[in-house]
Structures are given as structure tokens and as C-alpha cells.
Amino acid sequence: MASNSLLWFRKGLRIHDNPALEHARKDSDHLYPVFIIDPHFMEPDSTAFSPGSTRAGLNRIQFLLESLVDLDSSLQKLGSRLLVFKGDPFEVLIRLLKEWDVKKLCFEYDTEPYYQARDNQLKDYASAAGIEVFSPVSHTLFNPADIIQKNGGKPPLSYQSFLKLAGKPSPPLATTVSSLPPVGNTRDYEMLRVPTIKELGYGDISQEEFSPYRGGESEALKRLKESLNDGQWVANFEKPKTDPSAFLKPATTVLSPYLKFGCLSSRYFYQCLDDVYKNAKKHTSPPVSLMGQLLWREFFYTVAFGTPNFDRMKGNRICKQIPWNDDDELLVAWREARTGYPWIDAIMVQLRKWGWIHHLARHSVACFLTRGDLFIHWERGRDVFERLLIDSDWAINNGNWLWLSCSSFFYQYNRVYSPVSFGKKYDPKGNYIRHFLPVLRDMPTEYIYAPWTAPLSVQTKANCIIGRDYPKPVVDHEFAIKECKKKMGEAYTLNRQMNSSASEESLKRSKKKSEEDQNQASKFRSQKQKLITD
């Protein structure tokens, strides 16, 4: 009797170092490689603030589709192919397991809550039906559950404590596969090919509007090789010293989206870096080294896996309870690149167009939205990043927003990224701003980061009148930063008094006081402006 295996791809969109693939092909007469287009992530949403689905913008959807096309091509070279379906994954899989008489079901382990609930449901069904299930941890270097167990059942809450527990990861499997079992009889199922953006119902959008970063394992391995070719650059890499304004040739590897979709194995990447370090006279170390960046990823995965409600403020035991403002106007101005601060707006334009921005650029706009200037809830910013970033990763995205809003991990809220001077340090001529905000292309360098300070004659000559062609600042940074620090200080005091679990009522009182202070400040600014005008 033929032995049939089904390999369910979700992330892990690669051939190299793929334990689920290796186990699925072993001792199998037929192998069914399956990808299911899940409406939960892919259903078009015309009400969203950018084109795409209910959960993702077009750049990330396109990156995924490119990754699937590349995966299908790789499978075909090995005598197989990718079988694409659309629908609720659980329902589709139950049908396929029955119809194809599958005896072995393989899929990569996923730590996200959405996948955890669904995977447990599937495992229960398979177990009752006598189907072997193999779900290895291969999206990360370590199994987060193992780290948490070593730490007495709780996730380590500092990077250094995580490193002490983690140790060295296991080596990757072979990077090449010579052949795969053929696809078995698919019965009457009409197999889809990998659809296009248009076929998924997102409309006819020109390719030029997509991110310059192409998806797929082939592209991931090519980009990795190019990065590793310069061993000295790899050995000397220090992430905090990289340039956030470099866009034509980014100052980092831009491998994060390939790690997010599993087009690149984190274990293979780790091994490649280790090989470079062994041949270097000296090299940087975690947390700033390239290997340190991989370990940051592991840290956030571990904390996210072990923290209930990690993706929200309420009910999250490691998150400070802060009475953030609900100002939709300011949120939209930030999201739509209309804050009046060119450094911030240029970053948000790059995010929307390319689906990727440098980590220090992410720090700048996240700080500006939350504790630096606008005092908007980090969850609102997180949602924007989750939609627009091609490398948006549930654990890392939430972890970074918790960090940058000083809600968890990092608590030095007095250290704020200036929306004017920070970018100028890296790009004094403002080339980054001129590229992503062409309306400011002719603004003199001395005013490019603060164009509202330019005399009207200068604005006229630059064909950019502030308040007409480009917005005035939505807040006065010097005033806003003082207000934000004051509110953060009050919130921290309240959290200490309430033993880090401020009540709903106390947050409401604090928020009301904050809004009253804000209204008073607004009246003061209006009176001050009137005096200046008069």
C-alpha cells in the first residue's frame, strides 16, 4: 500500500534546512506539497487605509506570492510542484487528508497564537484519525518553550539573561535536496497555480508601485551570499552605527523579510555568520553584531510565546499601563506622512512605497508617535507597521513597539529621538528627504529638516509654501516633548503605586487630566500665536 505524505507550507517557504520537508519525503511513495490561501490573511479589504487585505498591505502580499512562485519553481526542479488551494485551512486540510489517504502530515511549528490554536485543532483530528504528525521547530534558532523551561517557567525579560540561557543552536540540515517523491493522484481537485495580485481581487496595480525587494528563497540566498562576500563588513558590523538614511544601497542586509517568511533559514544564516567570524581576526559581538540581530529575533519570539496578551497593553503583565491619547487626526497625519516634520514624513513615505525602512528609522517614527511627541497608543502604530512592512513579524513588531514606547523592556523615556536633528546627523544635505518628499526637493539645505523656519521668500523660490504645499508641524516638538515626559513620569508613578497594574478607573482619571492639560496648552499656544500675529 502506497505511503502518502502531505507537507503544509505556511512560513518556511524554502527547500534548504527544512526539517518538515525532509521528514515528509522520507519513506514516502507520494508527497503532496500544499499551500492554502487563508481568507483570514488574504481577503481583500476595500475599507483599509491602504490597498490590500484585512491584515496586510500589497507589498507584503506581493512578496508572499513571489516567494510561492519561487518555491513552486524549486519543487518542479525536484520532480514535484506546489499545490495551491483557497479556503479555511482546517477545512481544506481535513478534506485533503481523507481524499488522498495521507498517513503523514508535516508542517513547521509556529509560535503565534492564531497558528497555535489552529494547529492544536488539526493535531487532535490527525491523532484521532491515526495520521502521524511531525511539526518541528525550524522558524527560529531555538524552541522558545525550552528557553522558558530553563528559566523556571517564565520567559527571560532581558536580552542578556536570554543569551545566558540560549547557548548555541543546533546546526542546519543539508542545504540541497536531490529529489522528492512525485505528487500522487490528486483525484478531481482542480489545483490552482500561484495567483497574481489581480487574480486575488486586489485590482490591476502596476509593478512599479511594489517594493524593490523581491520575495523567494532564491533571492534570499543570493542576498545572503552578497552580504557574506564582504567578510570584513560582516565582522565589523555594528547595527547602531548603520545609516538610516541610506536607501539606494541600504546599510543593513535587508534579510528580515526573508527570515519572516522562512525563505531563509535562521540556522543556516547563523552558521554562515559563524564561519565568517572564525576566519576573522576580530569581530563584533551581540547585541550589536549581525549574529546579535538574529539573537534579538529569538529573544522577542521567546518573550512573545511566554507572555499572554503580548500584543496589547491591557492584560499584559510586562506592559506599563499608560493613558495614551485617542487622537485620530494626529494618527492619520503620522500614517499619511503629513506631520510637517520632513524626517518623519519621508520615513513614512518609504514605508508605504517600499514596505521596508531601516531599524533606526522605525525607532524615529515610533518614538514620535508615542512617548516623543504625539502620545498616541503604541497599538495604533503597531497596526500600521503590521500592515505596511514586508517583514512584519508578530513577535518582533509587538516587541519593538513595546520597547520604543517605553511600555516594556526599555524605560528611559527621557531619551527621545529628535524629529529634526537625528536624521540630520546621518544625512546633513537631506538627500533622503528630497527623494521621498519631492515637494521639498528645492528647499535649501539649511531649512530641509525644518522648512517652516524658512522665510517666505525662500519658500517661494523653492516652490514649496509651508501650510499650502507641505504641512505645518502638527505639534511644536520642544513643547510636546516636555508634555510627553511629564505624562510618562506620571504614568510610571501610577504603575509603581499600583504594583505595575494600574486599574481602568485610574487610567481614565489620568487620561482625563492629561486631556485637560492638553486643552489648556492648546489655548496657550493659540493666544501666543495671536499675540505674534497682532
Coordinates of C-alpha atoms in Angstrom, one line a residue:
M1 CA 0.0 0.0 0.0
A2 CA 1.4 3.4 -1.0
S3 CA 2.5 5.7 1.8
N4 CA 1.3 9.3 1.2
S5 CA 2.7 12.4 3.0
L6 CA 1.3 15.9 3.0
L7 CA 3.6 18.9 3.6
W8 CA 1.7 22.0 4.6
F9 CA 3.7 25.2 3.8
R10 CA 2.8 28.4 5.8
K11 CA 6.1 30.1 6.6
G12 CA 9.3 28.0 5.9
L13 CA 8.9 28.7 2.2
R14 CA 12.2 27.1 1.2
I15 CA 13.9 23.8 0.3
H16 CA 17.2 24.3 2.3
D17 CA 17.3 23.3 6.0
N18 CA 13.6 22.3 6.1
P19 CA 13.1 19.5 8.6
A20 CA 9.4 19.2 7.8
L21 CA 10.2 18.7 4.1
E22 CA 13.0 16.2 5.0
H23 CA 10.6 14.1 7.2
A24 CA 7.8 14.3 4.7
R25 CA 9.8 12.9 1.8
K26 CA 11.4 10.1 3.9
D27 CA 9.9 6.6 3.2
S28 CA 7.1 8.2 1.2
D29 CA 5.8 7.0 -2.2
H30 CA 4.0 10.2 -2.8
L31 CA 4.4 13.7 -1.4
Y32 CA 1.7 16.5 -1.6
P33 CA 3.3 19.9 -1.1
V34 CA 0.3 22.2 -0.2
F35 CA -0.1 25.9 0.4
I36 CA -3.6 27.3 1.4
I37 CA -4.6 30.9 0.7
D38 CA -6.2 31.8 4.1
P39 CA -9.0 34.4 3.9
H40 CA -8.1 35.4 7.4
F41 CA -5.0 37.0 6.0
M42 CA -5.7 37.4 2.3
E43 CA -9.3 38.5 1.9
P44 CA -9.4 41.9 0.0
D45 CA -10.5 44.8 2.2
S46 CA -11.6 48.0 0.4
T47 CA -12.1 49.8 3.7
A48 CA -8.5 49.6 4.8
F49 CA -6.3 52.7 4.7
S50 CA -4.0 51.1 2.0
P51 CA -4.7 48.6 -0.8
G52 CA -4.6 45.0 0.3
S53 CA -6.3 42.5 2.6
T54 CA -7.8 42.9 6.0
R55 CA -4.4 42.1 7.5
A56 CA -1.7 43.0 5.0
G57 CA -0.8 45.7 2.5
L58 CA 0.0 44.9 -1.1
N59 CA 3.8 44.9 -0.7
R60 CA 3.7 42.0 1.8
I61 CA 1.1 40.1 -0.2
Q62 CA 3.2 40.5 -3.4
F63 CA 6.3 39.4 -1.5
L64 CA 4.5 36.2 -0.4
L65 CA 3.2 35.5 -3.9
E66 CA 6.8 35.9 -5.3
S67 CA 8.1 33.5 -2.6
L68 CA 5.4 31.0 -3.6
V69 CA 6.3 31.2 -7.3
D70 CA 9.9 30.7 -6.4
L71 CA 9.1 27.7 -4.2
D72 CA 7.0 26.1 -6.9
S73 CA 9.8 26.5 -9.4
S74 CA 12.3 24.8 -6.9
L75 CA 9.8 22.0 -6.3
Q76 CA 9.3 21.4 -10.0
K77 CA 13.1 21.1 -10.5
L78 CA 12.9 18.2 -7.9
G79 CA 10.1 16.5 -9.8
S80 CA 7.3 17.9 -7.7
R81 CA 5.1 21.0 -7.6
L82 CA 3.2 23.3 -5.2
L83 CA -0.5 22.6 -4.9
V84 CA -2.4 25.8 -4.1
F85 CA -5.8 25.9 -2.5
K86 CA -8.0 28.6 -1.1
G87 CA -10.3 28.5 1.9
D88 CA -10.3 27.8 5.6
P89 CA -7.0 25.9 6.2
F90 CA -8.5 23.4 8.7
E91 CA -11.5 22.5 6.5
V92 CA -9.3 22.2 3.3
L93 CA -6.7 20.0 5.1
I94 CA -9.3 17.7 6.6
R95 CA -10.7 17.1 3.1
L96 CA -7.3 16.5 1.5
L97 CA -6.1 14.2 4.3
K98 CA -9.2 12.0 3.7
E99 CA -9.3 12.1 -0.1
W100 CA -5.6 11.5 -0.6
D101 CA -5.3 8.8 2.1
V102 CA -2.5 10.7 3.9
K103 CA -0.6 8.8 6.5
K104 CA 1.9 11.5 7.4
L105 CA 1.2 15.2 7.9
C106 CA 4.2 17.6 8.3
F107 CA 4.3 21.4 8.9
E108 CA 6.7 23.8 10.6
Y109 CA 5.9 24.7 14.2
D110 CA 4.5 28.2 14.7
T111 CA 4.5 30.2 17.9
E112 CA 1.9 32.8 17.1
P113 CA -1.4 32.5 19.0
Y114 CA -3.5 32.3 15.8
Y115 CA -1.5 29.3 14.5
Q116 CA -1.2 27.7 17.9
A117 CA -5.0 27.4 18.3
R118 CA -5.5 26.1 14.7
D119 CA -2.6 23.7 14.8
N120 CA -3.7 22.1 18.0
Q121 CA -7.1 21.6 16.4
L122 CA -5.5 19.9 13.4
K123 CA -3.2 17.7 15.6
D124 CA -6.2 16.5 17.5
Y125 CA -8.0 15.5 14.3
A126 CA -4.9 13.8 12.9
S127 CA -4.3 11.9 16.1
A128 CA -7.9 10.5 16.2
A129 CA -7.6 9.5 12.5
G130 CA -4.3 7.7 13.0
I131 CA -2.3 10.1 11.0
E132 CA 1.3 10.8 12.0
V133 CA 2.0 14.5 12.7
F134 CA 5.5 16.0 12.5
S135 CA 5.8 19.7 13.4
P136 CA 9.4 20.7 14.0
V137 CA 10.7 24.0 15.4
S138 CA 12.7 25.4 12.4
H139 CA 11.5 29.0 12.0
T140 CA 13.7 30.0 14.9
L141 CA 17.2 29.0 16.2
F142 CA 15.7 27.7 19.5
N143 CA 12.5 26.3 20.8
P144 CA 11.0 29.2 22.9
A145 CA 9.4 26.6 25.2
D146 CA 12.8 25.1 26.0
I147 CA 14.2 28.5 27.0
I148 CA 11.2 29.3 29.2
Q149 CA 11.5 25.9 30.9
K150 CA 15.2 26.6 31.6
N151 CA 14.1 29.9 33.2
G152 CA 11.7 28.3 35.6
G153 CA 8.6 28.6 33.5
K154 CA 8.8 32.3 32.7
P155 CA 10.4 34.0 29.7
P156 CA 13.6 35.9 30.3
L157 CA 12.8 39.6 30.1
S158 CA 16.3 40.9 29.3
Y159 CA 18.5 40.2 26.3
Q160 CA 21.5 39.3 28.4
S161 CA 19.5 36.8 30.5
F162 CA 18.2 35.3 27.3
L163 CA 21.7 34.8 26.0
K164 CA 22.9 33.0 29.1
L165 CA 20.0 30.5 28.8
A166 CA 20.1 30.0 25.0
G167 CA 23.6 28.6 24.3
K168 CA 24.4 27.6 20.7
P169 CA 21.7 26.4 18.3
S170 CA 21.7 23.1 16.5
P171 CA 23.3 23.1 13.0
P172 CA 21.1 23.3 9.9
L173 CA 20.2 20.3 7.8
A174 CA 21.6 19.9 4.3
T175 CA 21.3 23.0 2.1
T176 CA 20.4 21.0 -1.0
V177 CA 17.8 18.3 -1.8
S178 CA 18.5 16.0 -4.8
S179 CA 14.9 14.7 -5.4
L180 CA 11.4 14.4 -4.0
P181 CA 8.7 11.7 -4.3
P182 CA 6.2 12.5 -7.0
V183 CA 2.9 14.1 -6.3
G184 CA 0.3 11.4 -6.0
N185 CA -3.2 11.2 -7.6
T186 CA -5.0 14.5 -6.8
R187 CA -8.4 13.0 -7.7
D188 CA -10.8 15.5 -9.0
Y189 CA -9.3 18.5 -7.3
E190 CA -8.5 21.4 -9.6
M191 CA -5.2 22.7 -8.5
L192 CA -4.6 26.5 -8.6
R193 CA -1.4 27.9 -9.7
V194 CA 0.1 30.7 -7.6
P195 CA -2.3 33.6 -8.2
T196 CA -1.4 37.2 -9.1
I197 CA -2.4 40.3 -7.2
K198 CA -5.1 40.9 -9.7
E199 CA -6.5 37.4 -9.5
L200 CA -6.8 37.6 -5.8
G201 CA -9.1 40.6 -6.3
Y202 CA -6.8 43.5 -5.3
G203 CA -7.1 45.3 -8.6
D204 CA -4.8 46.0 -11.5
I205 CA -1.8 47.7 -9.9
S206 CA 1.4 48.4 -11.8
Q207 CA 4.5 46.5 -10.7
E208 CA 6.4 49.8 -10.3
E209 CA 4.4 50.6 -7.1
F210 CA 5.7 47.5 -5.3
S211 CA 8.6 47.1 -3.0
P212 CA 12.1 46.9 -4.7
Y213 CA 12.7 43.7 -2.6
R214 CA 11.6 40.5 -4.4
G215 CA 10.4 37.5 -2.5
G216 CA 11.7 34.0 -2.6
E217 CA 14.3 31.6 -1.4
S218 CA 16.5 32.2 -4.5
E219 CA 16.6 35.9 -3.8
A220 CA 17.2 35.3 -0.1
L221 CA 20.3 33.0 -0.8
K222 CA 21.6 35.5 -3.4
R223 CA 21.3 38.4 -1.0
L224 CA 22.9 36.4 1.8
K225 CA 25.8 35.5 -0.5
E226 CA 26.3 39.1 -1.5
S227 CA 26.4 40.2 2.2
L228 CA 28.8 37.4 3.2
N229 CA 31.2 38.2 0.3
D230 CA 32.4 41.2 2.2
G231 CA 33.8 39.4 5.3
Q232 CA 35.3 42.5 6.8
W233 CA 31.9 44.3 6.6
V234 CA 30.2 41.3 8.3
A235 CA 32.9 41.1 11.0
N236 CA 32.8 44.8 11.8
F237 CA 29.0 45.3 11.6
E238 CA 27.5 47.3 14.4
K239 CA 23.8 47.8 14.0
P240 CA 23.6 51.1 15.9
K241 CA 26.2 52.7 13.7
T242 CA 24.4 51.9 10.4
D243 CA 22.8 54.8 8.4
P244 CA 19.0 55.0 8.4
S245 CA 19.0 57.5 5.5
A246 CA 20.8 55.1 3.1
F247 CA 18.2 53.9 0.7
L248 CA 19.7 53.2 -2.7
K249 CA 22.1 50.8 -1.0
P250 CA 20.7 50.1 2.5
A251 CA 23.3 49.9 5.3
T252 CA 21.9 46.5 6.5
T253 CA 21.4 43.1 4.9
V254 CA 17.6 43.6 4.3
L255 CA 17.3 39.8 5.1
S256 CA 14.5 40.4 7.6
P257 CA 11.6 39.8 5.2
Y258 CA 13.2 36.5 4.0
L259 CA 13.5 35.4 7.6
K260 CA 9.9 36.4 8.3
F261 CA 8.6 34.2 5.5
G262 CA 11.2 31.5 6.1
C263 CA 12.7 31.9 2.6
L264 CA 16.0 31.9 4.6
S265 CA 16.7 29.5 7.4
S266 CA 17.8 31.4 10.6
R267 CA 20.0 28.3 11.4
Y268 CA 21.8 28.5 8.1
F269 CA 22.3 32.2 8.4
Y270 CA 23.7 31.7 11.9
Q271 CA 26.1 29.0 10.6
C272 CA 27.3 31.3 7.7
L273 CA 28.0 34.1 10.1
D274 CA 29.8 31.8 12.5
D275 CA 32.0 30.7 9.6
V276 CA 32.9 34.3 8.8
Y277 CA 33.7 35.1 12.4
K278 CA 36.0 32.0 12.6
N279 CA 38.1 33.4 9.7
A280 CA 38.2 37.0 11.0
K281 CA 41.0 38.3 13.2
K282 CA 38.4 40.1 15.3
H283 CA 34.6 40.7 15.0
T284 CA 31.8 42.5 16.8
S285 CA 29.6 40.6 19.4
P286 CA 26.0 40.6 20.4
P287 CA 23.9 42.7 20.8
V288 CA 25.3 44.9 18.0
S289 CA 26.7 42.2 15.6
L290 CA 24.8 40.6 12.8
M291 CA 24.6 37.4 14.9
G292 CA 23.4 39.6 17.7
Q293 CA 20.5 40.7 15.5
L294 CA 19.4 37.1 14.9
L295 CA 19.5 36.6 18.7
W296 CA 17.3 39.7 19.2
R297 CA 14.8 37.9 17.0
E298 CA 15.0 34.9 19.2
F299 CA 14.6 36.9 22.4
F300 CA 11.4 38.6 21.2
Y301 CA 10.0 35.2 19.9
T302 CA 10.6 33.7 23.3
V303 CA 9.1 36.5 25.3
A304 CA 6.1 36.7 23.0
F305 CA 5.5 33.0 23.2
G306 CA 5.6 33.0 27.0
T307 CA 3.5 36.2 27.6
P308 CA -0.3 36.1 27.5
N309 CA -1.7 39.2 25.7
F310 CA 1.7 40.2 24.4
D311 CA 0.2 42.2 21.6
R312 CA -1.8 44.6 23.8
M313 CA -1.5 46.9 26.8
K314 CA -4.4 45.6 28.8
G315 CA -3.9 42.2 30.4
N316 CA -0.2 42.2 29.5
R317 CA 1.8 41.6 32.7
I318 CA 5.0 43.0 31.3
C319 CA 3.5 46.2 29.8
K320 CA 3.2 49.6 31.6
Q321 CA -0.4 50.9 31.7
I322 CA -0.2 54.3 30.2
P323 CA -3.2 56.7 29.4
W324 CA -2.4 57.2 25.8
N325 CA -4.3 59.9 23.8
D326 CA -7.0 58.9 21.3
D327 CA -6.4 61.5 18.5
D328 CA -7.3 60.0 15.2
E329 CA -6.4 63.3 13.4
L330 CA -2.8 63.1 14.6
L331 CA -2.6 59.3 14.0
V332 CA -3.7 59.8 10.3
A333 CA -1.3 62.7 9.9
W334 CA 1.6 60.4 11.1
R335 CA 0.4 57.5 9.0
E336 CA -0.2 59.6 5.8
A337 CA 3.2 61.4 6.1
R338 CA 1.6 64.8 7.0
T339 CA 3.2 65.6 10.3
G340 CA 5.2 68.6 8.9
Y341 CA 8.4 67.1 10.1
P342 CA 10.3 66.0 6.9
W343 CA 12.4 63.4 8.5
I344 CA 9.3 61.6 9.9
D345 CA 7.3 62.1 6.8
A346 CA 10.0 60.8 4.4
I347 CA 10.3 57.6 6.5
M348 CA 6.5 57.1 6.4
V349 CA 6.5 57.6 2.6
Q350 CA 9.3 55.0 2.2
L351 CA 7.4 52.6 4.5
R352 CA 4.3 52.9 2.3
K353 CA 6.1 52.6 -1.0
W354 CA 8.8 50.1 -0.2
G355 CA 7.4 48.1 2.7
W356 CA 10.8 48.4 4.5
I357 CA 12.6 51.0 6.5
H358 CA 15.9 50.9 8.4
H359 CA 15.6 50.0 12.1
L360 CA 16.7 53.5 13.3
A361 CA 14.0 55.0 11.0
R362 CA 11.5 52.7 12.7
H363 CA 12.8 54.0 16.1
S364 CA 12.3 57.6 15.0
V365 CA 8.7 57.3 13.8
A366 CA 7.6 55.0 16.6
C367 CA 9.1 57.4 19.3
F368 CA 7.5 60.4 17.6
L369 CA 4.1 58.7 17.6
T370 CA 4.2 57.6 21.2
R371 CA 6.3 59.0 24.0
G372 CA 8.2 61.6 22.0
D373 CA 5.6 63.9 20.5
L374 CA 2.1 62.7 19.8
F375 CA 1.4 60.4 22.8
I376 CA -0.7 58.1 20.7
H377 CA -1.1 54.4 21.8
W378 CA 1.6 52.1 20.6
E379 CA -1.0 49.6 19.4
R380 CA -2.2 52.1 16.8
G381 CA 1.3 52.4 15.4
R382 CA 1.9 48.7 15.6
D383 CA -1.2 48.1 13.4
V384 CA 0.2 50.4 10.7
F385 CA 3.5 48.7 10.7
E386 CA 1.8 45.3 10.8
R387 CA 0.0 46.2 7.6
L388 CA 2.7 48.0 5.6
L389 CA 6.0 46.2 6.5
I390 CA 7.0 43.3 4.3
D391 CA 9.0 41.9 7.2
S392 CA 6.2 42.4 9.8
D393 CA 6.5 39.7 12.3
W394 CA 4.0 39.3 15.1
A395 CA 6.6 38.8 17.9
I396 CA 9.2 41.3 16.7
N397 CA 6.7 44.0 15.7
N398 CA 4.9 44.0 19.0
G399 CA 8.2 43.6 20.9
N400 CA 9.7 46.7 19.2
W401 CA 6.6 48.8 19.8
L402 CA 6.6 47.8 23.5
W403 CA 10.3 48.8 23.7
L404 CA 10.1 52.1 21.7
S405 CA 7.1 53.4 23.6
C406 CA 8.9 52.6 26.9
S407 CA 6.0 50.3 27.8
S408 CA 8.3 47.4 28.4
F409 CA 12.0 46.3 28.2
F410 CA 13.3 49.9 27.9
Y411 CA 12.3 52.5 30.4
Q412 CA 14.5 55.6 29.8
Y413 CA 11.6 57.7 28.4
N414 CA 13.7 60.9 28.7
R415 CA 15.8 59.7 25.8
V416 CA 13.9 60.9 22.7
Y417 CA 14.7 60.9 19.0
S418 CA 14.5 64.4 17.7
P419 CA 12.4 64.7 14.5
V420 CA 14.8 67.4 13.3
S421 CA 18.4 66.7 14.5
F422 CA 18.5 62.9 14.5
G423 CA 18.2 62.5 10.7
K424 CA 20.5 65.5 10.0
K425 CA 23.3 63.6 11.8
Y426 CA 23.3 61.0 9.1
D427 CA 22.2 63.0 6.1
P428 CA 23.1 66.7 6.5
K429 CA 22.2 67.5 2.9
G430 CA 18.7 65.9 3.2
N431 CA 19.1 63.7 0.2
Y432 CA 16.8 61.1 1.8
I433 CA 14.1 63.7 2.3
R434 CA 14.4 65.1 -1.2
H435 CA 14.0 61.6 -2.7
F436 CA 10.9 60.6 -0.7
L437 CA 9.4 64.1 -0.4
P438 CA 9.9 65.7 -3.9
V439 CA 7.9 68.7 -2.8
L440 CA 10.9 69.7 -0.7
R441 CA 13.4 68.9 -3.4
D442 CA 14.4 72.6 -3.9
M443 CA 14.3 73.6 -0.3
P444 CA 17.8 74.9 0.8
T445 CA 19.8 72.5 2.9
E446 CA 19.7 74.8 6.0
Y447 CA 15.9 74.5 6.1
I448 CA 15.3 71.0 4.7
Y449 CA 14.7 69.4 8.2
A450 CA 12.7 72.4 9.5
P451 CA 11.1 74.0 6.4
W452 CA 8.6 76.1 8.5
T453 CA 11.6 78.2 9.7
A454 CA 12.4 79.3 6.1
P455 CA 11.5 82.9 5.2
L456 CA 8.5 83.2 2.9
S457 CA 10.9 84.4 0.1
V458 CA 12.9 81.2 0.4
Q459 CA 9.8 79.0 0.4
T460 CA 8.5 80.8 -2.7
K461 CA 11.8 80.3 -4.5
A462 CA 11.8 76.6 -3.5
N463 CA 8.2 76.3 -4.9
C464 CA 7.0 75.0 -1.5
I465 CA 4.9 77.2 0.7
I466 CA 4.5 75.7 4.2
G467 CA 0.9 75.3 5.1
R468 CA -0.1 75.0 1.4
D469 CA 2.3 72.7 -0.5
Y470 CA 3.7 71.0 2.6
P471 CA 2.0 70.9 6.1
K472 CA 3.0 72.9 9.1
P473 CA 4.2 70.8 12.1
V474 CA 1.2 69.1 13.8
V475 CA 2.9 69.8 17.2
D476 CA 5.7 72.0 18.5
H477 CA 8.4 69.4 19.3
E478 CA 10.0 71.4 22.1
F479 CA 6.7 71.8 23.8
A480 CA 5.4 68.3 23.0
I481 CA 8.4 66.5 24.3
K482 CA 8.0 68.2 27.7
E483 CA 4.4 67.3 27.9
C484 CA 5.1 63.7 26.9
K485 CA 7.9 63.3 29.5
K486 CA 5.5 64.7 32.2
K487 CA 2.8 62.3 31.2
M488 CA 5.2 59.3 31.1
G489 CA 6.5 60.3 34.6
E490 CA 3.0 60.4 36.0
A491 CA 2.1 57.1 34.4
Y492 CA 5.3 55.4 35.7
T493 CA 4.5 56.7 39.2
L494 CA 0.9 55.4 39.0
N495 CA 2.2 52.0 37.8
R496 CA 4.6 51.8 40.8
Q497 CA 1.8 52.7 43.2
M498 CA -0.5 50.1 41.7
N499 CA 2.3 47.5 41.5
S500 CA 2.6 47.7 37.7
S501 CA -1.1 47.0 37.2
A502 CA -2.9 50.4 37.0
S503 CA -6.7 50.0 37.2
E504 CA -9.1 51.0 34.3
E505 CA -10.5 53.8 36.5
S506 CA -7.1 55.2 37.5
L507 CA -6.1 55.2 33.8
K508 CA -9.3 57.1 32.9
R509 CA -8.6 59.7 35.6
S510 CA -5.1 60.1 34.4
K511 CA -6.2 60.4 30.8
K512 CA -8.8 63.0 31.7
K513 CA -6.2 65.1 33.5
S514 CA -3.9 64.7 30.5
E515 CA -6.6 65.9 28.1
E516 CA -7.4 68.9 30.3
D517 CA -3.7 69.8 30.4
Q518 CA -3.6 69.4 26.6
N519 CA -6.6 71.7 26.1
Q520 CA -5.0 74.3 28.3
A521 CA -1.7 74.1 26.4
S522 CA -3.6 74.4 23.1
K523 CA -5.4 77.6 24.3
F524 CA -2.0 79.0 25.5
R525 CA -0.4 78.3 22.1
S526 CA -3.4 79.9 20.3
Q527 CA -3.1 83.1 22.5
K528 CA 0.7 83.1 21.9
Q529 CA 0.2 82.8 18.1
K530 CA -2.4 85.6 18.2
L531 CA 0.0 87.9 20.0
I532 CA 2.7 87.2 17.5
T533 CA 0.3 87.9 14.6
D534 CA -1.0 91.1 16.1

